[in-house]
mmCIF file of C-alpha atoms in Angstrom:
data_model
loop_
_atom_site.group_PDB
_atom_site.id
_atom_site.type_symbol
_atom_site.label_atom_id
_atom_site.label_comp_id
_atom_site.label_asym_id
_atom_site.label_seq_id
_atom_site.Cartn_x
_atom_site.Cartn_y
_atom_site.Cartn_z
ATOM 1 C CA MET A 5 13.055 2.959 20.311
ATOM 2 C CA ARG A 6 12.282 3.647 16.667
ATOM 3 C CA ARG A 7 10.013 0.589 16.493
ATOM 4 C CA ALA A 8 8.195 1.788 19.610
ATOM 5 C CA THR A 9 7.477 5.176 17.986
ATOM 6 C CA TYR A 10 6.202 3.461 14.772
ATOM 7 C CA ALA A 11 3.939 1.193 16.852
ATOM 8 C CA SER A 12 2.563 4.205 18.730
ATOM 9 C CA VAL A 13 1.706 6.116 15.550
ATOM 10 C CA LEU A 14 0.059 3.036 13.961
ATOM 11 C CA VAL A 15 -2.131 2.338 16.999
ATOM 12 C CA VAL A 16 -3.259 5.967 17.294
ATOM 13 C CA LEU A 17 -4.227 6.106 13.612
ATOM 14 C CA VAL A 18 -6.449 3.071 14.035
ATOM 15 C CA LEU A 19 -8.020 4.485 17.208
ATOM 16 C CA VAL A 20 -8.701 7.910 15.735
ATOM 17 C CA ALA A 21 -10.523 6.434 12.723
ATOM 18 C CA ALA A 22 -12.594 4.122 14.912
ATOM 19 C CA LYS A 23 -13.498 6.796 17.470
ATOM 20 C CA MET A 24 -14.388 9.277 14.777
ATOM 21 C CA ALA A 25 -16.839 6.830 13.268
ATOM 22 C CA ALA A 26 -18.364 5.996 16.685
ATOM 23 C CA TRP A 27 -18.677 9.662 17.713
ATOM 24 C CA LEU A 28 -20.539 10.535 14.480
ATOM 25 C CA GLN A 29 -23.081 7.861 15.472
ATOM 26 C CA THR A 30 -23.447 8.733 19.168
ATOM 27 C CA GLU A 31 -22.495 12.441 19.446
ATOM 28 C CA SER A 32 -21.310 11.617 22.972
ATOM 29 C CA VAL A 33 -19.189 14.331 24.509
ATOM 30 C CA ALA A 34 -17.314 11.712 26.557
ATOM 31 C CA LEU A 35 -16.460 9.889 23.308
ATOM 32 C CA LEU A 36 -15.541 13.243 21.762
ATOM 33 C CA ALA A 37 -13.174 13.756 24.721
ATOM 34 C CA SER A 38 -11.534 10.412 24.017
ATOM 35 C CA LEU A 39 -11.304 11.241 20.298
ATOM 36 C CA VAL A 40 -9.622 14.575 20.947
ATOM 37 C CA ASP A 41 -7.269 12.827 23.390
ATOM 38 C CA SER A 42 -6.358 10.273 20.682
ATOM 39 C CA LEU A 43 -5.867 13.046 18.068
ATOM 40 C CA LEU A 44 -3.390 14.798 20.367
ATOM 41 C CA ASP A 45 -1.764 11.499 21.185
ATOM 42 C CA GLY A 46 -1.184 11.127 17.433
ATOM 43 C CA VAL A 47 0.465 14.534 17.220
ATOM 44 C CA ALA A 48 2.544 13.778 20.311
ATOM 45 C CA SER A 49 3.531 10.369 18.927
ATOM 46 C CA ALA A 50 4.611 11.996 15.631
ATOM 47 C CA ILE A 51 6.714 14.516 17.548
ATOM 48 C CA ASN A 52 8.210 11.587 19.503
ATOM 49 C CA LEU A 53 9.094 9.803 16.320
ATOM 50 C CA LEU A 54 11.048 12.794 15.090
ATOM 51 C CA ALA A 55 12.592 13.491 18.487
ATOM 52 C CA VAL A 56 13.780 9.914 18.918
ATOM 53 C CA ARG A 57 15.327 9.881 15.464
ATOM 54 C CA HIS A 58 17.169 13.083 16.310
ATOM 55 C CA ALA A 59 18.189 11.965 19.807
ATOM 56 C CA LEU A 60 19.761 8.798 18.398
ATOM 57 C CA THR A 61 21.972 10.810 16.084
ATOM 58 C CA PRO A 62 25.604 10.416 17.212
ATOM 59 C CA ALA A 63 27.524 13.345 18.718
ATOM 60 C CA ASP A 64 29.112 15.678 16.177
ATOM 61 C CA ASP A 65 31.490 18.653 16.157
ATOM 62 C CA GLU A 66 28.721 21.105 17.094
ATOM 63 C CA HIS A 67 27.010 18.857 19.646
ATOM 64 C CA ARG A 68 29.811 17.114 21.547
ATOM 65 C CA PHE A 69 27.400 15.783 24.203
ATOM 66 C CA GLY A 70 25.060 14.282 21.653
ATOM 67 C CA HIS A 71 21.452 15.134 20.815
ATOM 68 C CA GLY A 72 19.722 13.431 23.721
ATOM 69 C CA LYS A 73 17.919 16.499 24.994
ATOM 70 C CA ALA A 74 15.736 16.423 21.889
ATOM 71 C CA GLU A 75 13.669 13.908 23.843
ATOM 72 C CA ALA A 76 13.117 16.404 26.658
ATOM 73 C CA LEU A 77 12.100 19.135 24.229
ATOM 74 C CA ALA A 78 9.594 16.712 22.709
ATOM 75 C CA GLY A 79 8.301 16.075 26.224
ATOM 76 C CA LEU A 80 7.635 19.814 26.720
ATOM 77 C CA GLY A 81 5.821 19.931 23.377
ATOM 78 C CA GLN A 82 3.662 16.975 24.426
ATOM 79 C CA GLY A 83 2.880 18.649 27.751
ATOM 80 C CA ALA A 84 1.673 21.811 25.950
ATOM 81 C CA LEU A 85 -0.506 19.794 23.574
ATOM 82 C CA VAL A 86 -2.015 17.699 26.334
ATOM 83 C CA THR A 87 -2.770 20.815 28.445
ATOM 84 C CA GLY A 88 -4.514 22.438 25.506
ATOM 85 C CA SER A 89 -6.731 19.369 24.961
ATOM 86 C CA ALA A 90 -7.632 19.282 28.640
ATOM 87 C CA LEU A 91 -8.735 22.937 28.610
ATOM 88 C CA TYR A 92 -10.906 22.268 25.561
ATOM 89 C CA LEU A 93 -12.475 19.267 27.263
ATOM 90 C CA PHE A 94 -13.133 21.190 30.498
ATOM 91 C CA ILE A 95 -15.002 23.885 28.548
ATOM 92 C CA THR A 96 -17.015 21.362 26.497
ATOM 93 C CA GLY A 97 -17.789 19.220 29.571
ATOM 94 C CA ILE A 98 -19.065 22.235 31.527
ATOM 95 C CA GLN A 99 -21.229 23.377 28.633
ATOM 96 C CA HIS A 100 -22.854 19.909 28.359
ATOM 97 C CA LEU A 101 -23.213 19.727 32.128
ATOM 98 C CA ILE A 102 -25.191 22.984 32.089
ATOM 99 C CA THR A 103 -27.258 21.929 29.073
ATOM 100 C CA PRO A 104 -27.169 18.081 28.852
ATOM 101 C CA GLN A 105 -27.535 16.615 25.387
ATOM 102 C CA PRO A 106 -28.945 13.116 24.693
ATOM 103 C CA ILE A 107 -26.569 10.735 22.989
ATOM 104 C CA GLY A 108 -27.277 8.229 20.265
ATOM 105 C CA SER A 109 -27.018 4.448 20.271
ATOM 106 C CA SER A 110 -24.057 3.434 22.409
ATOM 107 C CA PRO A 111 -23.145 -0.173 21.257
ATOM 108 C CA ALA A 112 -20.851 1.159 18.503
ATOM 109 C CA GLY A 113 -19.172 3.498 20.956
ATOM 110 C CA ILE A 114 -18.692 0.750 23.552
ATOM 111 C CA ALA A 115 -17.237 -1.609 20.923
ATOM 112 C CA VAL A 116 -14.705 1.069 19.850
ATOM 113 C CA MET A 117 -13.699 1.742 23.431
ATOM 114 C CA VAL A 118 -13.131 -1.977 24.036
ATOM 115 C CA LEU A 119 -10.941 -2.087 20.911
ATOM 116 C CA SER A 120 -9.111 0.951 22.224
ATOM 117 C CA ILE A 121 -8.433 -0.727 25.592
ATOM 118 C CA LEU A 122 -7.025 -3.839 23.890
ATOM 119 C CA LEU A 123 -4.753 -1.925 21.481
ATOM 120 C CA THR A 124 -3.646 0.543 24.136
ATOM 121 C CA GLY A 125 -2.886 -2.199 26.664
ATOM 122 C CA GLY A 126 -0.677 -4.000 24.139
ATOM 123 C CA LEU A 127 1.147 -0.808 23.225
ATOM 124 C CA ILE A 128 1.770 0.011 26.888
ATOM 125 C CA LEU A 129 3.344 -3.357 27.551
ATOM 126 C CA TYR A 130 5.628 -2.946 24.527
ATOM 127 C CA GLN A 131 6.641 0.572 25.504
ATOM 128 C CA ARG A 132 7.271 -0.559 29.083
ATOM 129 C CA HIS A 133 9.718 -3.145 27.688
ATOM 130 C CA ILE A 134 11.519 -0.506 25.605
ATOM 131 C CA VAL A 135 11.752 1.975 28.497
ATOM 132 C CA ARG A 136 13.283 -0.722 30.717
ATOM 133 C CA GLN A 137 15.864 -1.456 28.027
ATOM 134 C CA THR A 138 16.733 2.134 27.145
ATOM 135 C CA GLY A 139 15.428 4.526 29.815
ATOM 136 C CA SER A 140 14.081 6.721 26.983
ATOM 137 C CA LEU A 141 12.351 9.875 28.296
ATOM 138 C CA ALA A 142 10.375 10.315 25.067
ATOM 139 C CA ILE A 143 9.009 6.748 25.062
ATOM 140 C CA ALA A 144 8.242 7.020 28.807
ATOM 141 C CA ALA A 145 6.298 10.245 28.150
ATOM 142 C CA ASP A 146 4.400 8.622 25.284
ATOM 143 C CA ARG A 147 3.665 5.602 27.449
ATOM 144 C CA LEU A 148 2.224 7.931 30.096
ATOM 145 C CA HIS A 149 -0.279 9.201 27.562
ATOM 146 C CA TYR A 150 -1.573 5.727 26.925
ATOM 147 C CA VAL A 151 -1.670 4.707 30.592
ATOM 148 C CA ALA A 152 -3.949 7.699 31.127
ATOM 149 C CA ASP A 153 -5.965 6.583 28.069
ATOM 150 C CA LEU A 154 -6.779 3.284 29.787
ATOM 151 C CA ALA A 155 -8.554 5.133 32.611
ATOM 152 C CA THR A 156 -10.116 7.446 30.051
ATOM 153 C CA ASN A 157 -11.504 4.516 28.030
ATOM 154 C CA LEU A 158 -13.055 2.874 31.066
ATOM 155 C CA THR A 159 -14.643 6.194 32.069
ATOM 156 C CA VAL A 160 -16.107 6.659 28.570
ATOM 157 C CA ILE A 161 -17.577 3.149 28.585
ATOM 158 C CA ALA A 162 -19.292 3.845 31.896
ATOM 159 C CA ALA A 163 -20.622 7.134 30.482
ATOM 160 C CA LEU A 164 -21.952 5.519 27.339
ATOM 161 C CA LEU A 165 -23.757 2.846 29.344
ATOM 162 C CA LEU A 166 -25.386 5.326 31.753
ATOM 163 C CA ALA A 167 -25.928 8.348 29.541
ATOM 164 C CA SER A 168 -28.174 6.470 27.140
ATOM 165 C CA GLN A 169 -30.769 6.542 29.966
ATOM 166 C CA PRO A 170 -32.726 9.823 30.084
ATOM 167 C CA ASP A 171 -32.134 10.300 33.841
ATOM 168 C CA TYR A 172 -28.355 9.940 33.466
ATOM 169 C CA VAL A 173 -27.607 12.128 30.469
ATOM 170 C CA TRP A 174 -25.451 14.354 32.720
ATOM 171 C CA VAL A 175 -23.031 11.465 33.295
ATOM 172 C CA ASP A 176 -21.641 12.002 29.774
ATOM 173 C CA ALA A 177 -20.460 15.539 30.674
ATOM 174 C CA VAL A 178 -19.078 14.443 34.030
ATOM 175 C CA ALA A 179 -17.076 11.715 32.310
ATOM 176 C CA ALA A 180 -15.581 14.330 29.964
ATOM 177 C CA LEU A 181 -14.469 16.399 32.983
ATOM 178 C CA ILE A 182 -12.919 13.311 34.620
ATOM 179 C CA VAL A 183 -11.009 12.578 31.400
ATOM 180 C CA ALA A 184 -9.765 16.178 31.314
ATOM 181 C CA ALA A 185 -8.496 15.902 34.878
ATOM 182 C CA ILE A 186 -6.626 12.726 34.040
ATOM 183 C CA ILE A 187 -5.042 14.431 31.031
ATOM 184 C CA VAL A 188 -3.893 17.395 33.161
ATOM 185 C CA LYS A 189 -2.208 15.011 35.639
ATOM 186 C CA SER A 190 -0.387 13.239 32.788
ATOM 187 C CA ALA A 191 0.771 16.626 31.389
ATOM 188 C CA ILE A 192 2.246 17.666 34.759
ATOM 189 C CA ASP A 193 4.179 14.387 34.947
ATOM 190 C CA ILE A 194 5.497 14.775 31.402
ATOM 191 C CA VAL A 195 6.619 18.353 31.887
ATOM 192 C CA ARG A 196 8.283 17.584 35.230
ATOM 193 C CA GLY A 197 10.352 14.812 33.699
ATOM 194 C CA ALA A 198 11.372 17.001 30.706
ATOM 195 C CA LEU A 199 12.386 19.906 32.926
ATOM 196 C CA ASP A 200 14.502 17.615 35.103
ATOM 197 C CA ASN A 201 16.377 16.503 32.055
ATOM 198 C CA LEU A 202 16.817 19.978 30.582
ATOM 199 C CA MET A 203 17.893 21.463 33.952
ATOM 200 C CA ASP A 204 20.522 18.713 34.450
ATOM 201 C CA ARG A 205 18.926 17.279 37.584
ATOM 202 C CA GLU A 206 21.189 14.881 39.469
ATOM 203 C CA MET A 207 20.626 11.172 38.916
ATOM 204 C CA ALA A 208 18.558 9.297 41.489
ATOM 205 C CA GLU A 209 20.214 8.775 44.865
ATOM 206 C CA VAL A 210 20.285 4.980 44.279
ATOM 207 C CA ASP A 211 22.337 5.536 41.113
ATOM 208 C CA ARG A 212 24.710 7.927 42.862
ATOM 209 C CA GLU A 213 25.212 5.295 45.580
ATOM 210 C CA ARG A 214 26.030 2.716 42.922
ATOM 211 C CA ILE A 215 28.763 5.034 41.616
ATOM 212 C CA LEU A 216 30.196 5.478 45.105
ATOM 213 C CA THR A 217 30.149 1.703 45.596
ATOM 214 C CA VAL A 218 32.208 1.130 42.432
ATOM 215 C CA VAL A 219 34.932 3.487 43.691
ATOM 216 C CA ARG A 220 34.793 2.167 47.253
ATOM 217 C CA GLN A 221 35.398 -1.388 46.030
ATOM 218 C CA HIS A 222 38.633 -0.452 44.242
ATOM 219 C CA SER A 223 41.435 -1.302 46.633
ATOM 220 C CA GLN A 224 43.591 1.708 45.659
ATOM 221 C CA ALA A 225 40.940 4.396 45.695
ATOM 222 C CA ARG A 226 41.220 6.526 48.839
ATOM 223 C CA ALA A 227 38.129 8.716 48.378
ATOM 224 C CA LEU A 228 36.186 10.827 45.926
ATOM 225 C CA HIS A 229 34.623 14.268 46.068
ATOM 226 C CA ASP A 230 32.631 16.619 43.845
ATOM 227 C CA LEU A 231 30.507 13.863 42.358
ATOM 228 C CA ARG A 232 28.257 15.350 39.667
ATOM 229 C CA THR A 233 25.827 13.478 37.445
ATOM 230 C CA ARG A 234 23.215 14.296 34.817
ATOM 231 C CA ARG A 235 21.230 12.744 31.993
ATOM 232 C CA ALA A 236 20.716 13.906 28.422
ATOM 233 C CA GLY A 237 18.168 11.665 26.792
ATOM 234 C CA LEU A 238 19.598 8.143 26.930
ATOM 235 C CA GLN A 239 23.095 9.132 27.904
ATOM 236 C CA VAL A 240 24.414 9.474 31.443
ATOM 237 C CA PHE A 241 27.298 11.826 32.337
ATOM 238 C CA ILE A 242 29.393 11.205 35.483
ATOM 239 C CA GLN A 243 32.269 13.289 36.751
ATOM 240 C CA PHE A 244 34.137 13.436 40.065
ATOM 241 C CA HIS A 245 37.549 13.938 41.674
ATOM 242 C CA LEU A 246 39.273 10.690 42.632
ATOM 243 C CA GLU A 247 41.704 10.752 45.608
ATOM 244 C CA LEU A 248 44.711 8.431 45.218
ATOM 245 C CA ASP A 249 47.954 7.766 47.094
ATOM 246 C CA PRO A 250 50.167 10.855 46.525
ATOM 247 C CA GLU A 251 53.246 8.672 46.079
ATOM 248 C CA ILE A 252 52.109 6.462 43.183
ATOM 249 C CA SER A 253 53.250 7.110 39.617
ATOM 250 C CA LEU A 254 51.178 8.879 36.922
ATOM 251 C CA ARG A 255 51.076 5.559 35.082
ATOM 252 C CA ALA A 256 49.592 3.768 38.086
ATOM 253 C CA ALA A 257 47.058 6.560 38.641
ATOM 254 C CA HIS A 258 46.003 6.321 34.990
ATOM 255 C CA ARG A 259 45.583 2.532 35.292
ATOM 256 C CA ILE A 260 43.387 2.887 38.400
ATOM 257 C CA THR A 261 41.268 5.511 36.738
ATOM 258 C CA ASP A 262 40.771 3.337 33.647
ATOM 259 C CA GLU A 263 39.687 0.433 35.749
ATOM 260 C CA ILE A 264 37.059 2.519 37.542
ATOM 261 C CA GLU A 265 35.844 4.063 34.273
ATOM 262 C CA THR A 266 35.454 0.604 32.771
ATOM 263 C CA GLU A 267 33.350 -0.593 35.664
ATOM 264 C CA LEU A 268 31.174 2.501 35.593
ATOM 265 C CA ARG A 269 30.585 2.103 31.868
ATOM 266 C CA ARG A 270 29.664 -1.504 32.409
ATOM 267 C CA MET A 271 27.121 -0.359 34.999
ATOM 268 C CA PHE A 272 25.846 2.567 32.899
ATOM 269 C CA PRO A 273 26.358 1.586 29.211
ATOM 270 C CA GLY A 274 27.429 4.480 27.003
ATOM 271 C CA ALA A 275 28.061 6.797 29.972
ATOM 272 C CA GLY A 276 30.363 9.751 29.579
ATOM 273 C CA VAL A 277 32.785 9.487 32.506
ATOM 274 C CA LEU A 278 35.235 12.240 33.440
ATOM 275 C CA ILE A 279 37.568 11.609 36.412
ATOM 276 C CA HIS A 280 40.049 14.138 37.794
ATOM 277 C CA GLN A 281 42.846 12.593 39.895
ATOM 278 C CA ASP A 282 43.865 14.245 43.190
ATOM 279 C CA PRO A 283 46.482 13.333 45.781
ATOM 280 C CA ALA A 284 44.593 12.056 48.847
ATOM 281 C CA GLY A 285 44.209 14.848 51.356
ATOM 282 C CA TYR A 286 45.214 17.570 48.885
ATOM 283 C CA ASP A 287 43.680 20.862 50.114
ATOM 284 C CA ASP A 288 41.758 18.702 52.554
ATOM 285 C CA PRO A 289 38.620 18.308 50.351
ATOM 286 C CA VAL A 290 35.308 17.106 51.883
ATOM 287 C CA SER A 291 35.028 13.597 50.453
ATOM 288 C CA GLU A 292 32.041 11.480 49.563
ATOM 289 C CA PHE A 293 33.684 8.582 51.298
ATOM 290 C CA VAL A 294 37.046 7.409 52.521
ATOM 291 C CA SER A 295 38.464 3.907 52.212
ATOM 292 C CA PRO A 296 39.787 2.105 55.318
ATOM 293 C CA SER A 297 43.340 3.043 54.253
ATOM 294 C CA GLY A 298 42.640 6.803 54.313
ATOM 295 C CA LYS A 299 42.000 9.232 57.106
ATOM 296 C CA PRO A 300 38.325 9.590 58.179
ATOM 297 C CA THR A 301 36.416 12.682 56.952
ATOM 298 C CA GLY A 302 32.830 13.846 56.779
ATOM 299 C CA THR A 303 30.471 13.431 53.815
ATOM 300 C CA GLY A 304 29.689 16.078 51.308
#
């Protein structure tokens, strides 16, 4: 994750320098839109770097559940920055649409945008690999920036090719508006993911079903109820009530619980698992499932 943040910052520094040089030559508002987007990507990537470093800090006496939500806070910060850049681009694009401005020679701008596509594509592939390994919200949010950048870069190339012709000067402003719309969409996705994490949204239904399957497959587990899950950055937290045979010993109940916890941690590495043991049928709870050895109940 740290290497991914370093790679992101390095790529964006190269792109900002190249786009700045090309914009000074062309004065294209579409290229300016891409430059502003890259500048904010750089700020967002720097925030990510700090957030990831903090999120990877082990739990301490004051933060017993770790520091994983630093990633979500970074995501909200990114969303605010991205939204601000989109508003600026909307205003600039509308101004240039009302009063179109001719742009300078476009070959330098096109060359920079091609370089941007190559570097951005390589970074996205690397970030995708890291997200698959870690599930990092901060890296996923950063990757979303650069996926949007690919569409942005292609739009800017089209604008530079067309806007150099006197009859198509307006295309430059339209391209800036398209870029702004793409940026807004990416900001919405980033903020939604961050809020889900901060508000302790339940894990995906497919993951909840995997948890239920682990318990179902244990021969001595009768049922479970009150399954609750959440994520904080990279870490998953799972808790539920496990229903067991009322006649078994405390030692046996502890052994069964340990076996289920071990399997859940194998499935979700580093997960915080909290299991409360109940005698099967105690207070007649509504269970998530019942094994063939227990009495049938509804789901809940």
